[in-house]
Short mmCIF file of C-alpha atoms in Angstrom, two decimals:
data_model
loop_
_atom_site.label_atom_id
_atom_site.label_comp_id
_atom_site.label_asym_id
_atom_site.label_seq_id
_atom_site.Cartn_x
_atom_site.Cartn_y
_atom_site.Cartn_z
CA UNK A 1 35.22 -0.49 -13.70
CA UNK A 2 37.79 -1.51 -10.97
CA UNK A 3 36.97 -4.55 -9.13
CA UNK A 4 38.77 -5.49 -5.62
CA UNK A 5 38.49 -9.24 -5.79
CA UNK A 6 36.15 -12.30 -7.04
CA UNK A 7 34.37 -14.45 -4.29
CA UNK A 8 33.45 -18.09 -5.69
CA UNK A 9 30.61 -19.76 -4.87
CA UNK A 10 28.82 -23.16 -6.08
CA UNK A 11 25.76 -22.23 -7.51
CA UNK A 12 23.27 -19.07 -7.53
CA UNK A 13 21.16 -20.68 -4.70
CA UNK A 14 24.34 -20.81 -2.13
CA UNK A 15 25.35 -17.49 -3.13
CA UNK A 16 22.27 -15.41 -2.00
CA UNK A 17 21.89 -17.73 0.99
CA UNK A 18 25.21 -17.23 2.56
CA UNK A 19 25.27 -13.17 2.12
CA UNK A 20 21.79 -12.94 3.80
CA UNK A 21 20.12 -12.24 0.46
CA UNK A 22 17.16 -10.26 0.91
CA UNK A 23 14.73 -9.80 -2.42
CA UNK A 24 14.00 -5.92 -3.28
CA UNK A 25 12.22 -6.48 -6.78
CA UNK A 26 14.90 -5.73 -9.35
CA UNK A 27 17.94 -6.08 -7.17
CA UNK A 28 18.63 -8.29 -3.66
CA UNK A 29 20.12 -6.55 -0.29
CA UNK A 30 23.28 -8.71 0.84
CA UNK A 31 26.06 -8.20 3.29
CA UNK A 32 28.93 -7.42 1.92
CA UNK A 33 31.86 -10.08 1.50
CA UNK A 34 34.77 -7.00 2.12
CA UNK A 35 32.91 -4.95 5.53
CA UNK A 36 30.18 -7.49 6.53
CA UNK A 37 27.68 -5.07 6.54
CA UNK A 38 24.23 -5.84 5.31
CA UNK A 39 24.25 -2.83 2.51
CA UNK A 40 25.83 -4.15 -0.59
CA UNK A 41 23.48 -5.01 -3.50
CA UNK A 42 22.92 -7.47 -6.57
CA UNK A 43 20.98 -6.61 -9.47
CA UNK A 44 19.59 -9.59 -10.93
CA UNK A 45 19.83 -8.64 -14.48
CA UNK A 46 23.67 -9.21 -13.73
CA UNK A 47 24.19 -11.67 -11.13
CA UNK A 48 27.90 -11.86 -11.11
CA UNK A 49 28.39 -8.54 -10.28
CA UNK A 50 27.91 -7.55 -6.36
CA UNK A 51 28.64 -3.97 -4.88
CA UNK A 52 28.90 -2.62 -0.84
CA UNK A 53 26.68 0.75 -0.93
CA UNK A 54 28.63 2.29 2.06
CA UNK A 55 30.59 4.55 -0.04
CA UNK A 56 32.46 6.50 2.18
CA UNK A 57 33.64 3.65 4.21
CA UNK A 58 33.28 0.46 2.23
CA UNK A 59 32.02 0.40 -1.36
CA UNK A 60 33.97 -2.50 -2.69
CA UNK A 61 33.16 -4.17 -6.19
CA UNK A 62 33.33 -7.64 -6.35
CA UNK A 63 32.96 -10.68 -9.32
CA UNK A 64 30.79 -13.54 -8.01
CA UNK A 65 32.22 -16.45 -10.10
CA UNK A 66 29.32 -19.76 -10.01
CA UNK A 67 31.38 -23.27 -10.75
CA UNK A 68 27.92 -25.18 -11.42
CA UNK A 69 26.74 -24.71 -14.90
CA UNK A 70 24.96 -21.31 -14.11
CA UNK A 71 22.93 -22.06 -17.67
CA UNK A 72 21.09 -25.47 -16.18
CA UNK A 73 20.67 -23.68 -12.48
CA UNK A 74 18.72 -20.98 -14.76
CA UNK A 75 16.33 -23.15 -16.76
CA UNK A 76 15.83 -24.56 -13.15
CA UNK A 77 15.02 -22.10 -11.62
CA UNK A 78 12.31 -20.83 -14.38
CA UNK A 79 10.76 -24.20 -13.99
CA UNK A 80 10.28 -24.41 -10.17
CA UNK A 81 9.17 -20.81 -10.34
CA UNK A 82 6.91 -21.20 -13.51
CA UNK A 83 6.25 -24.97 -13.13
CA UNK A 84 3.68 -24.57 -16.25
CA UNK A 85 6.02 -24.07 -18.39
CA UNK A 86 7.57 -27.32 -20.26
CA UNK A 87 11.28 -27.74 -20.79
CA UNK A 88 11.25 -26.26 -24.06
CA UNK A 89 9.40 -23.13 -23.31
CA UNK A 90 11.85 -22.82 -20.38
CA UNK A 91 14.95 -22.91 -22.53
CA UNK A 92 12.86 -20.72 -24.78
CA UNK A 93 12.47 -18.04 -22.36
CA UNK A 94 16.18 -18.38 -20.89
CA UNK A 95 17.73 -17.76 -24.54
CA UNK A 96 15.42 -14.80 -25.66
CA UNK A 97 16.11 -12.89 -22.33
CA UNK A 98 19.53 -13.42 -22.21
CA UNK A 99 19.69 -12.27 -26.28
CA UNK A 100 17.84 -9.30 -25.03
CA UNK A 101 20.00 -8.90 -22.71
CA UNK A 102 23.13 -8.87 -24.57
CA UNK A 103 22.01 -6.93 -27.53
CA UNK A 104 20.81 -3.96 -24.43
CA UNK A 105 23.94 -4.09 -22.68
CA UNK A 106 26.75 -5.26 -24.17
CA UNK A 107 26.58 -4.41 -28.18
CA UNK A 108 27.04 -0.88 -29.14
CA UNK A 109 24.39 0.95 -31.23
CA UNK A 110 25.13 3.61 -33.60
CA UNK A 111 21.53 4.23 -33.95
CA UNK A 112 21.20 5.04 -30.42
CA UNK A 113 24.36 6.71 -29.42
CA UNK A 114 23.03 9.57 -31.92
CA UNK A 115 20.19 9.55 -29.55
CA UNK A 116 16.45 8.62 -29.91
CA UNK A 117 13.47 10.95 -29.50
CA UNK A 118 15.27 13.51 -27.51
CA UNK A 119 16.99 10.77 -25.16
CA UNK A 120 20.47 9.65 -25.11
CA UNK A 121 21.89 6.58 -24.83
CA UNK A 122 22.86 6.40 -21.45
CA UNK A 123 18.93 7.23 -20.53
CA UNK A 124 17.69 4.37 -22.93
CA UNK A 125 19.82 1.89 -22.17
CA UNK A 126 17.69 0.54 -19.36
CA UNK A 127 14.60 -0.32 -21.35
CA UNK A 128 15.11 -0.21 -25.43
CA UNK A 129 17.06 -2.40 -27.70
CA UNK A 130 17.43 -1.74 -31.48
CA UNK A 131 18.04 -4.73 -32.87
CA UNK A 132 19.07 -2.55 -36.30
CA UNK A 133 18.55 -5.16 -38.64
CA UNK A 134 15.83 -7.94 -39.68
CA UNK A 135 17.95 -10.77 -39.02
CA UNK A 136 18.56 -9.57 -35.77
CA UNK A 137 14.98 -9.21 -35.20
CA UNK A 138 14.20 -12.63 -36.44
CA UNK A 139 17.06 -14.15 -34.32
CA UNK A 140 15.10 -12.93 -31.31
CA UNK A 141 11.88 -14.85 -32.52
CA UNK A 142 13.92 -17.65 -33.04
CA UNK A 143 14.64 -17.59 -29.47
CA UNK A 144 11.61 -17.43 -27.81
CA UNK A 145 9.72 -19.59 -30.81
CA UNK A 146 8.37 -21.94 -28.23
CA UNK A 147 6.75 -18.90 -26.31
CA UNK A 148 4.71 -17.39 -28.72
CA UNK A 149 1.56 -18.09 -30.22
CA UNK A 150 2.98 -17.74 -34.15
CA UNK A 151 6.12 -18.25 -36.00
CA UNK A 152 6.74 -14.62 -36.00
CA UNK A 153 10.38 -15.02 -37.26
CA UNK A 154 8.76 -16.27 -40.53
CA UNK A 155 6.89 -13.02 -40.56
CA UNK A 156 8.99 -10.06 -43.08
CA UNK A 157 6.09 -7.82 -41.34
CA UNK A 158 7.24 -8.85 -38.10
CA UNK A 159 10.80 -8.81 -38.36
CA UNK A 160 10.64 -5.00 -39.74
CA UNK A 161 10.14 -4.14 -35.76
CA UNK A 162 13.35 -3.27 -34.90
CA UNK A 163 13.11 -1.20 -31.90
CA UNK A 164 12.32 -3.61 -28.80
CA UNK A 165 11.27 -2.42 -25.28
CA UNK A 166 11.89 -5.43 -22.69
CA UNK A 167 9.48 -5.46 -19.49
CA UNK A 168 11.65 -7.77 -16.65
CA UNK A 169 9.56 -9.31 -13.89
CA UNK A 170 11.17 -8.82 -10.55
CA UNK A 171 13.56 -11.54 -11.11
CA UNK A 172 15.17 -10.60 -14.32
CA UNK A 173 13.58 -12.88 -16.62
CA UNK A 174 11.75 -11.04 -19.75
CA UNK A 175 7.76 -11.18 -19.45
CA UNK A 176 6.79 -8.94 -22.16
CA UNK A 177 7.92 -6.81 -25.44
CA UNK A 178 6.64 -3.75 -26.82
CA UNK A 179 7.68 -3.68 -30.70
CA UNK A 180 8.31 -0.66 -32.98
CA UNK A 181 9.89 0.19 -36.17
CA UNK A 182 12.64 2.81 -37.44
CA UNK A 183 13.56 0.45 -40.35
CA UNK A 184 9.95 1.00 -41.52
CA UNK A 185 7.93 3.87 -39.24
CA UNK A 186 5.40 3.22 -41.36
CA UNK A 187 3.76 0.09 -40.40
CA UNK A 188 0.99 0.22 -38.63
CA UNK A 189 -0.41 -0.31 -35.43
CA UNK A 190 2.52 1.61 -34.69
CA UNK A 191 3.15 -0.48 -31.58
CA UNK A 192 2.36 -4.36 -30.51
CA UNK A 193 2.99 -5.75 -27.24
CA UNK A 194 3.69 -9.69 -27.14
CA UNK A 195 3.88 -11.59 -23.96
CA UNK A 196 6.70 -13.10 -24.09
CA UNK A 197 6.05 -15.40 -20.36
CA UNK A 198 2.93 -17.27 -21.50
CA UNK A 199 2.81 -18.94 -17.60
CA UNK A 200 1.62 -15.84 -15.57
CA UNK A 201 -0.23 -12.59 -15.45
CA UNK A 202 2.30 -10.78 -17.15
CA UNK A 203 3.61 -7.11 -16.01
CA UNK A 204 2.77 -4.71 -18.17
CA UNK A 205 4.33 -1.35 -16.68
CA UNK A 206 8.01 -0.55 -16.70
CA UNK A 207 9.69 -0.24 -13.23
CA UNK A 208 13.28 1.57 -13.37
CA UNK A 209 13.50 2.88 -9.78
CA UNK A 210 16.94 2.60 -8.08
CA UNK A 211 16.55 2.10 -4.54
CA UNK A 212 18.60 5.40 -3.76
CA UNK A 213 16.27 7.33 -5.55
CA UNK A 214 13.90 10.09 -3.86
CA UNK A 215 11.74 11.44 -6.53
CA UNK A 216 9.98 8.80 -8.92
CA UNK A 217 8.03 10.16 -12.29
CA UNK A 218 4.95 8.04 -13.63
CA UNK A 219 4.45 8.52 -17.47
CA UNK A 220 1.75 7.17 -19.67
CA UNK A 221 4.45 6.09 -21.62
CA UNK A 222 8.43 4.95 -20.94
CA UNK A 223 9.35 7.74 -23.30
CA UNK A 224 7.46 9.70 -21.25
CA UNK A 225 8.80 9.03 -18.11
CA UNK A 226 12.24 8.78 -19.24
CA UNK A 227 12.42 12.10 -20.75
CA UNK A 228 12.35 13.49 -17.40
CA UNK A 229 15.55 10.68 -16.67
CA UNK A 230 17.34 12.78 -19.21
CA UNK A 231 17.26 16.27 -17.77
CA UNK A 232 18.01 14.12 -14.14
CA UNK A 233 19.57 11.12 -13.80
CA UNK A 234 18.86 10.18 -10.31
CA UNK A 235 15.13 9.71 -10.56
CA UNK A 236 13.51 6.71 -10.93
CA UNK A 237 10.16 5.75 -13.33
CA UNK A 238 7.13 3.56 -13.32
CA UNK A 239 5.78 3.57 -16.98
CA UNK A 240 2.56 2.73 -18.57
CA UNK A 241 1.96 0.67 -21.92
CA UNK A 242 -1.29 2.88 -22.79
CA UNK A 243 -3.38 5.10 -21.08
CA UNK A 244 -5.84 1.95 -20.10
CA UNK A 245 -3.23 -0.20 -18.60
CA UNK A 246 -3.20 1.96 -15.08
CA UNK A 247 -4.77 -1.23 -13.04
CA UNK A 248 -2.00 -3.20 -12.62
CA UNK A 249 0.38 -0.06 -11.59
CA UNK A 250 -2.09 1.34 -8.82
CA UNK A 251 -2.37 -2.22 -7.41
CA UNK A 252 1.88 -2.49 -7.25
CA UNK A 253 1.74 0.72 -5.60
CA UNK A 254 -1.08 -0.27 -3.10
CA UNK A 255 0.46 -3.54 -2.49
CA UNK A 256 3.90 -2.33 -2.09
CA UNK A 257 2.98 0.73 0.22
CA UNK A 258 5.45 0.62 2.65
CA UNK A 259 8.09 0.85 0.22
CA UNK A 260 6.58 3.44 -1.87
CA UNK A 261 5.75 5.70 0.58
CA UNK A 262 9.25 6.96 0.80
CA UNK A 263 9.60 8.43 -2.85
CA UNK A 264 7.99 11.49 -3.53
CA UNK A 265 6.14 11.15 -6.95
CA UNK A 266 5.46 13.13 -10.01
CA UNK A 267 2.36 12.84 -11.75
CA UNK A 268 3.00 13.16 -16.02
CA UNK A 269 -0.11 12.33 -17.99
CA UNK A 270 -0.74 12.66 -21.44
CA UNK A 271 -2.90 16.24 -21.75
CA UNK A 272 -5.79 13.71 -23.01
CA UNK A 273 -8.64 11.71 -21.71
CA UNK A 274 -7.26 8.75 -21.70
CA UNK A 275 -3.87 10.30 -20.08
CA UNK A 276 -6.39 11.98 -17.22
CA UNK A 277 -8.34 8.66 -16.40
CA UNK A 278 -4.84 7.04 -16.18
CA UNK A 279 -3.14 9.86 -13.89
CA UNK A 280 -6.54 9.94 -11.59
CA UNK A 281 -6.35 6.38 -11.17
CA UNK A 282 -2.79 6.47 -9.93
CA UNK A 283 -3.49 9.43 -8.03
CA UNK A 284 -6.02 7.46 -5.91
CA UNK A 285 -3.69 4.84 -5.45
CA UNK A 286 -1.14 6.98 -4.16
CA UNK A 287 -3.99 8.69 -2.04
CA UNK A 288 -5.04 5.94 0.01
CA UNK A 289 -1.44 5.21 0.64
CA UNK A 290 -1.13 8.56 1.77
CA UNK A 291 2.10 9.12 -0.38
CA UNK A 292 3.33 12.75 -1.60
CA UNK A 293 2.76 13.43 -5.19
CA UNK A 294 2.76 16.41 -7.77
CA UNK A 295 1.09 17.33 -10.72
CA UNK A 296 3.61 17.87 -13.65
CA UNK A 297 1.72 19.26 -17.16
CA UNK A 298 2.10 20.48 -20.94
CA UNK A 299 1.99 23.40 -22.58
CA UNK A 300 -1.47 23.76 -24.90
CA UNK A 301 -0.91 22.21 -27.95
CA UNK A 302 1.95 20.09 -26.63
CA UNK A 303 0.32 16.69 -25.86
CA UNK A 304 3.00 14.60 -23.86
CA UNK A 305 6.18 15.15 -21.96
CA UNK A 306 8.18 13.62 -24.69
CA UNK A 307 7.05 15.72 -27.01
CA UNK A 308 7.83 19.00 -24.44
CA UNK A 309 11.29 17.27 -24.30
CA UNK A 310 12.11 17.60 -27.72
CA UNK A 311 10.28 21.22 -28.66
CA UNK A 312 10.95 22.90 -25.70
CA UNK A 313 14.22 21.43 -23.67
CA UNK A 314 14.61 24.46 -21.40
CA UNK A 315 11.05 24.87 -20.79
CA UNK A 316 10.57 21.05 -19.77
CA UNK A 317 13.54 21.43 -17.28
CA UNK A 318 12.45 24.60 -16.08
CA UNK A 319 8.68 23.83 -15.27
CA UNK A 320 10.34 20.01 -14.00
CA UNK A 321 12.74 22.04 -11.45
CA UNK A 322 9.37 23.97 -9.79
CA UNK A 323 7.77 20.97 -9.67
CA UNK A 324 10.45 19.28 -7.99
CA UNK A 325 10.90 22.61 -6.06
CA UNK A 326 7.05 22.23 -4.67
CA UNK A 327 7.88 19.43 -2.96
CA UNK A 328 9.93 21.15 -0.60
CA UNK A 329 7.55 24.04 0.11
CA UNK A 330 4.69 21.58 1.00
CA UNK A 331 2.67 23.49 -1.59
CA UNK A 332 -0.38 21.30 -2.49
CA UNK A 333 -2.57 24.07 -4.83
CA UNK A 334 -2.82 23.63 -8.27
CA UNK A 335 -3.31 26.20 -10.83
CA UNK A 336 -2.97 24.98 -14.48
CA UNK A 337 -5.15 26.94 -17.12
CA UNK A 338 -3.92 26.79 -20.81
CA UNK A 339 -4.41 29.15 -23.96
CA UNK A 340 -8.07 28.46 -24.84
CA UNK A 341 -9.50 27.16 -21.82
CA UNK A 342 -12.73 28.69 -21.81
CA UNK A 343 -14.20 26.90 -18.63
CA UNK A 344 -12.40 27.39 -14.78
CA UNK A 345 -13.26 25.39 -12.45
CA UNK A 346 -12.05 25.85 -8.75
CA UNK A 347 -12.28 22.70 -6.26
CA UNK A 348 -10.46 21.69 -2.73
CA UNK A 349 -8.23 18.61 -4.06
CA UNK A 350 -6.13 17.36 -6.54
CA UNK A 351 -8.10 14.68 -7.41
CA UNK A 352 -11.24 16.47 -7.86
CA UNK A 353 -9.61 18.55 -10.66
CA UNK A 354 -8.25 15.90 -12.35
CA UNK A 355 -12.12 14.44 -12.81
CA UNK A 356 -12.81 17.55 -14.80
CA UNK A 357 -10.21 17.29 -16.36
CA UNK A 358 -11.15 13.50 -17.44
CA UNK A 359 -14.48 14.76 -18.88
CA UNK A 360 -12.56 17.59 -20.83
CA UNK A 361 -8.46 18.13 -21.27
CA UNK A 362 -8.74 21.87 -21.67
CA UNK A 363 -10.91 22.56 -19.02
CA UNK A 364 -9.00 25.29 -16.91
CA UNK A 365 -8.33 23.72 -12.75
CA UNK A 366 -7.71 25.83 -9.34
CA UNK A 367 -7.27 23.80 -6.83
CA UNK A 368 -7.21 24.99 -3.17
CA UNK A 369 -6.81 22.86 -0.50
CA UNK A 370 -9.05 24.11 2.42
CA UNK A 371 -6.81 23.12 5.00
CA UNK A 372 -3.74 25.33 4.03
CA UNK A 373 -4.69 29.05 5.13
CA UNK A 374 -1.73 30.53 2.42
CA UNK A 375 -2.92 28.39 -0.47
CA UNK A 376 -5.78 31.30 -1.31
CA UNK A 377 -3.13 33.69 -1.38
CA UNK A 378 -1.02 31.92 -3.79
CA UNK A 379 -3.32 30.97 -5.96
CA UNK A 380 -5.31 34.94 -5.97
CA UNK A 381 -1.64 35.41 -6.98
CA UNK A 382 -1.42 33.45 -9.67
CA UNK A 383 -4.36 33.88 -11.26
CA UNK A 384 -3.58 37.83 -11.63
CA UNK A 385 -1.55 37.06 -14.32
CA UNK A 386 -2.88 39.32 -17.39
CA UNK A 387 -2.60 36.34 -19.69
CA UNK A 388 -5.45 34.31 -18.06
CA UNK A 389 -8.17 37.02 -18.64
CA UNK A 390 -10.51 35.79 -15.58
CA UNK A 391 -13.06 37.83 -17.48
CA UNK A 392 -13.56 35.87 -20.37
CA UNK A 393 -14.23 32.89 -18.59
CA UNK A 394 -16.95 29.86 -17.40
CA UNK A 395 -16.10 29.97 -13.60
CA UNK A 396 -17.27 26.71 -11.81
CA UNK A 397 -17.06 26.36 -7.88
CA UNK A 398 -17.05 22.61 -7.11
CA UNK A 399 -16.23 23.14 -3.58
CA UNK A 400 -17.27 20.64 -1.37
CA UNK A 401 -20.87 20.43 0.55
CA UNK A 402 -19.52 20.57 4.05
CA UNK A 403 -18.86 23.59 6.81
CA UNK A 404 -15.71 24.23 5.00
CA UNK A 405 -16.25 23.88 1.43
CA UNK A 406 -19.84 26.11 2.31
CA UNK A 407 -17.37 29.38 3.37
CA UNK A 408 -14.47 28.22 1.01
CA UNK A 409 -17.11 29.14 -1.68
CA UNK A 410 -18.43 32.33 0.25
CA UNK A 411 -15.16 34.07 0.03
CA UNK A 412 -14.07 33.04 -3.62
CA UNK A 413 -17.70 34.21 -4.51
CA UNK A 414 -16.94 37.91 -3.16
CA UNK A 415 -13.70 37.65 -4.95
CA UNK A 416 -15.21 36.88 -8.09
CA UNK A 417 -17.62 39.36 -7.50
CA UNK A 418 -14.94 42.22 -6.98
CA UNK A 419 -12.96 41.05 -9.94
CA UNK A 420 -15.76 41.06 -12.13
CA UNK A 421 -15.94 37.21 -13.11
CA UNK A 422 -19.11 35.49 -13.43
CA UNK A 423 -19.45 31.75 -11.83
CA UNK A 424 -21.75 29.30 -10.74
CA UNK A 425 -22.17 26.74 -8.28
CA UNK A 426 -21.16 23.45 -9.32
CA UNK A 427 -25.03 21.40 -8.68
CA UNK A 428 -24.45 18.48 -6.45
CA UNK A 429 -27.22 15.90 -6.55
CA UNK A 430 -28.88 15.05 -3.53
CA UNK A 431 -27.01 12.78 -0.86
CA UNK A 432 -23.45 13.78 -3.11
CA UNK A 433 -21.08 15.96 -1.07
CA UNK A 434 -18.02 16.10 -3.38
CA UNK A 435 -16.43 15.79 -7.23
CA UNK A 436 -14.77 12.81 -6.20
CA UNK A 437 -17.73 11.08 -4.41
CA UNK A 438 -19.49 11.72 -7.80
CA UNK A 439 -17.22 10.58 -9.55
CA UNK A 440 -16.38 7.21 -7.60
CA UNK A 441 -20.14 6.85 -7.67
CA UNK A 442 -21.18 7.18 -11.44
CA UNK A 443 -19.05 8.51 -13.57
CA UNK A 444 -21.70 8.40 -16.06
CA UNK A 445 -23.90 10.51 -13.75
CA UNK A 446 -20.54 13.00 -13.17
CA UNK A 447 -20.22 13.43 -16.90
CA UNK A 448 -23.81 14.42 -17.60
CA UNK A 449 -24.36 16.40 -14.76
CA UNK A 450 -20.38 18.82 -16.19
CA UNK A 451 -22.32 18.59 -19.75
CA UNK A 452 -25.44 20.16 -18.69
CA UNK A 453 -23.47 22.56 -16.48
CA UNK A 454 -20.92 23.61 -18.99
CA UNK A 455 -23.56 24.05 -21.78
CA UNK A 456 -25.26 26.89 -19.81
CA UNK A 457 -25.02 30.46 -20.76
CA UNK A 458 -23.33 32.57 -17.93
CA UNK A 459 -25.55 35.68 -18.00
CA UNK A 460 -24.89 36.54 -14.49
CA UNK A 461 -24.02 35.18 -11.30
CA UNK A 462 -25.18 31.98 -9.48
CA UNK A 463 -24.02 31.22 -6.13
CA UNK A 464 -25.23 28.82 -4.63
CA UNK A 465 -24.61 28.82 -0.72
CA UNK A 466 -25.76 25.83 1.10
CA UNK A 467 -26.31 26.62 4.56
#
């Protein structure tokens, strides 16, 4: 990488003070040294490294060079910022992210140059280290000895867990670990996560999101999320550790609105319960910040969009490319019924067929919005496809109880009727006026109220018009 010059400063502190340093999570805003502009950027995983983003007219590359001990300005900092932690667990933490570190970026990996799960090394690079070897493992323990709870690198168990994902807190510094094994895929619990930053509520989502980027995927999983890095580089990814770690994600978002609101986002969950609760969760998050979002989901019998990566390459980057292409077309239906769906139900929002599909995976969504006038169309279009046999099926209409839903369920009740397709109204309780409200209100009530429903033989037709 060709570099035009090195600027020199004291310490880290003077540095981001005199170019105007402005702190954007994982990187800061500066003015550039070369054009003076304010559009150059620093990440802080490498602080000696500063670059203009003016392209065309600037983009200079430039070595920042500290002459105080940048080692002691470090531990320093981690003190003032985390003043619970004692000198020892500072130093601690200092060594075990910088080893991290190292091993990520700077040592080559056989392992992972052959590729990992479908994903090559240049998409991994940014969030797994394999650390190949036991001693290597324990060396890592031995750095961060003062931060855990055990003397892991005394563990043979422990040191088996080769293949490390680092979580980084905003300013570089490790907070957690998520541990696997190729040396032994056997062990089990497949996965353990160790806080590594014993001094604060921890992060516990991965945030790879480059501030260039438009579109932004959220997985339940960084394999997840990254497999859709690998068929396009210049996304960016929030991923979960677990289906039931969505809180702390859909508060970032919230909190952060202004920022988020200009990506557009794609929605991947795990084609499970736990992967539904997850995606509605973050899906009302996004909601309330009014930001744009897509739906983005498997094949039957393929469970996550790992998995689709690896068994199906050119079907995963075809069905990514119409999501991405839905965007554009300001298309906000949602039609996704798999081989063996035996129930359909049809409802106004997004988010109201993702609550079905929290109570049951293979339940069979339509989703029209009642405020675009084409969306019928395209979904009448859709569902003509010979493959879906609309005549086999449970059809539910969870429209809601207002003027709009009331005729929105009219019309697709003469549809039905024409195509030959029995249904039923989906029974509101009293005072209830839509799947979400339900759902927000008791989800316990939501999920018996779908189980009585769903149990019922279809004999004929019940619509159920409220006037």
């Amino acid at each position: 990488m060709e570099v035009n010059k090195k600027v020199i400063y004291q310490n880290i502190e003077d540095a981001l003070m005199d170019l105007n340093a402005s702190d954007k999570g994982r990187y800061f805003i500066c003015t550039c040294p070369e054009c003076e502009k304010p559009e150059a950027f620093i990440y802080k995983n490498n602080l000696n490294f500063i670059q203009c983003n003016r392209q065309n007219e600037c983009g200079a590359r430039m070595l920042i060079h500290f002459q105080e001990n940048k080692k002691a300005v470090i531990r320093h900092q981690l003190t003032n910022t985390y003043p619970s932690l004692t000198n020892q667990q500072a130093n601690s933490l200092e060594m075990i992210t910088k080893y991290l570190k190292h091993m990520q970026y700077r040592v080559e990996n056989k392992n992972l140059e052959r590729g990992y799960r479908g994903l090559s090394r240049e998409t991994t690079q940014s969030f797994l280290v394999d650390l190949s070897h036991p001693l290597l493992v324990k060396k890592m323990f031995e750095h961060g000895k003062e931060l855990f709870p055990k003397s892991y690198q005394e563990n043979d168990w422990m040191c088996k867990r080769n293949l490390v994902f680092p979580i980084y807190d905003e300013e570089g510094t490790v907070d957690r670990v998520l541990l696997r094994s190729s040396i032994d895929p056997s062990l089990e619990p497949k996965e353990i996560q160790l806080i590594v930053n014993p001094s604060k509520e921890t992060r516990d989502f991965f945030v790879d999101v480059p501030m260039e980027a438009e579109l932004v995927v959220i997985g339940e999983s960084v394999l997840d999320a990254a497999s859709f890095k690998e068929i396009d580089p210049a996304i960016g990814f929030y991923a979960l550790t677990g289906a039931a770690k969505s809180k702390n994600l859909s508060n970032y978002l919230v909190k952060n609105a202004e920022l988020v609101k200009e990506k557009k986002f794609i929605i991947a969950p795990d084609d499970d319960q736990g992967g539904w609760k997850a995606a509605r969760a973050i899906v009302s998050a996004l909601e309330a910040i009014d930001a744009d979002y897509q739906l983005f989901t498997t094949p039957a019998k393929i469970n996550d969009p790992n998995q689709y990566l690896m068994e199906d390459y050119k079907g995963f980057k075809t069905q990514y490319q119409q999501v991405k292409h839905s965007f554009s077309n300001k298309e906000r239906d949602f039609v996704d019924i798999k081989d063996g769906s035996e129930i359909i139900v049809f409802c106004s929002s997004r988010l109201d067929a993702i609550s079905f599909r929290c109570i049951d995976p293979k339940i069979g969504v339509v989703t029209i919005p009642l405020e675009d006038n084409r969306s019928f169309l395209r979904v009448n279009e859709a569902l003509k496809d010979p493959s879906i046999k609309m005549e086999d099926k449970k059809v539910i209409l969870a429209m809601p109880k207002d003027p709009k839903g009331i005729y929105a369920t009219k019309q697709l009740s003469s549809w039905l009727t024409q195509e030959q397709v029995h249904y039923q109204a989906f029974p509101y309780p009293d005072k209830v006026n839509s799947v979400n409200e339900l759902f927000n209100e008791s989800e316990k009530r939501f999920k018996e109220v779908c189980h009585k429903l769903f149990s019922l033989n279809q004999e004929k037709n019940i619509a159920i018009h409220r006037e």
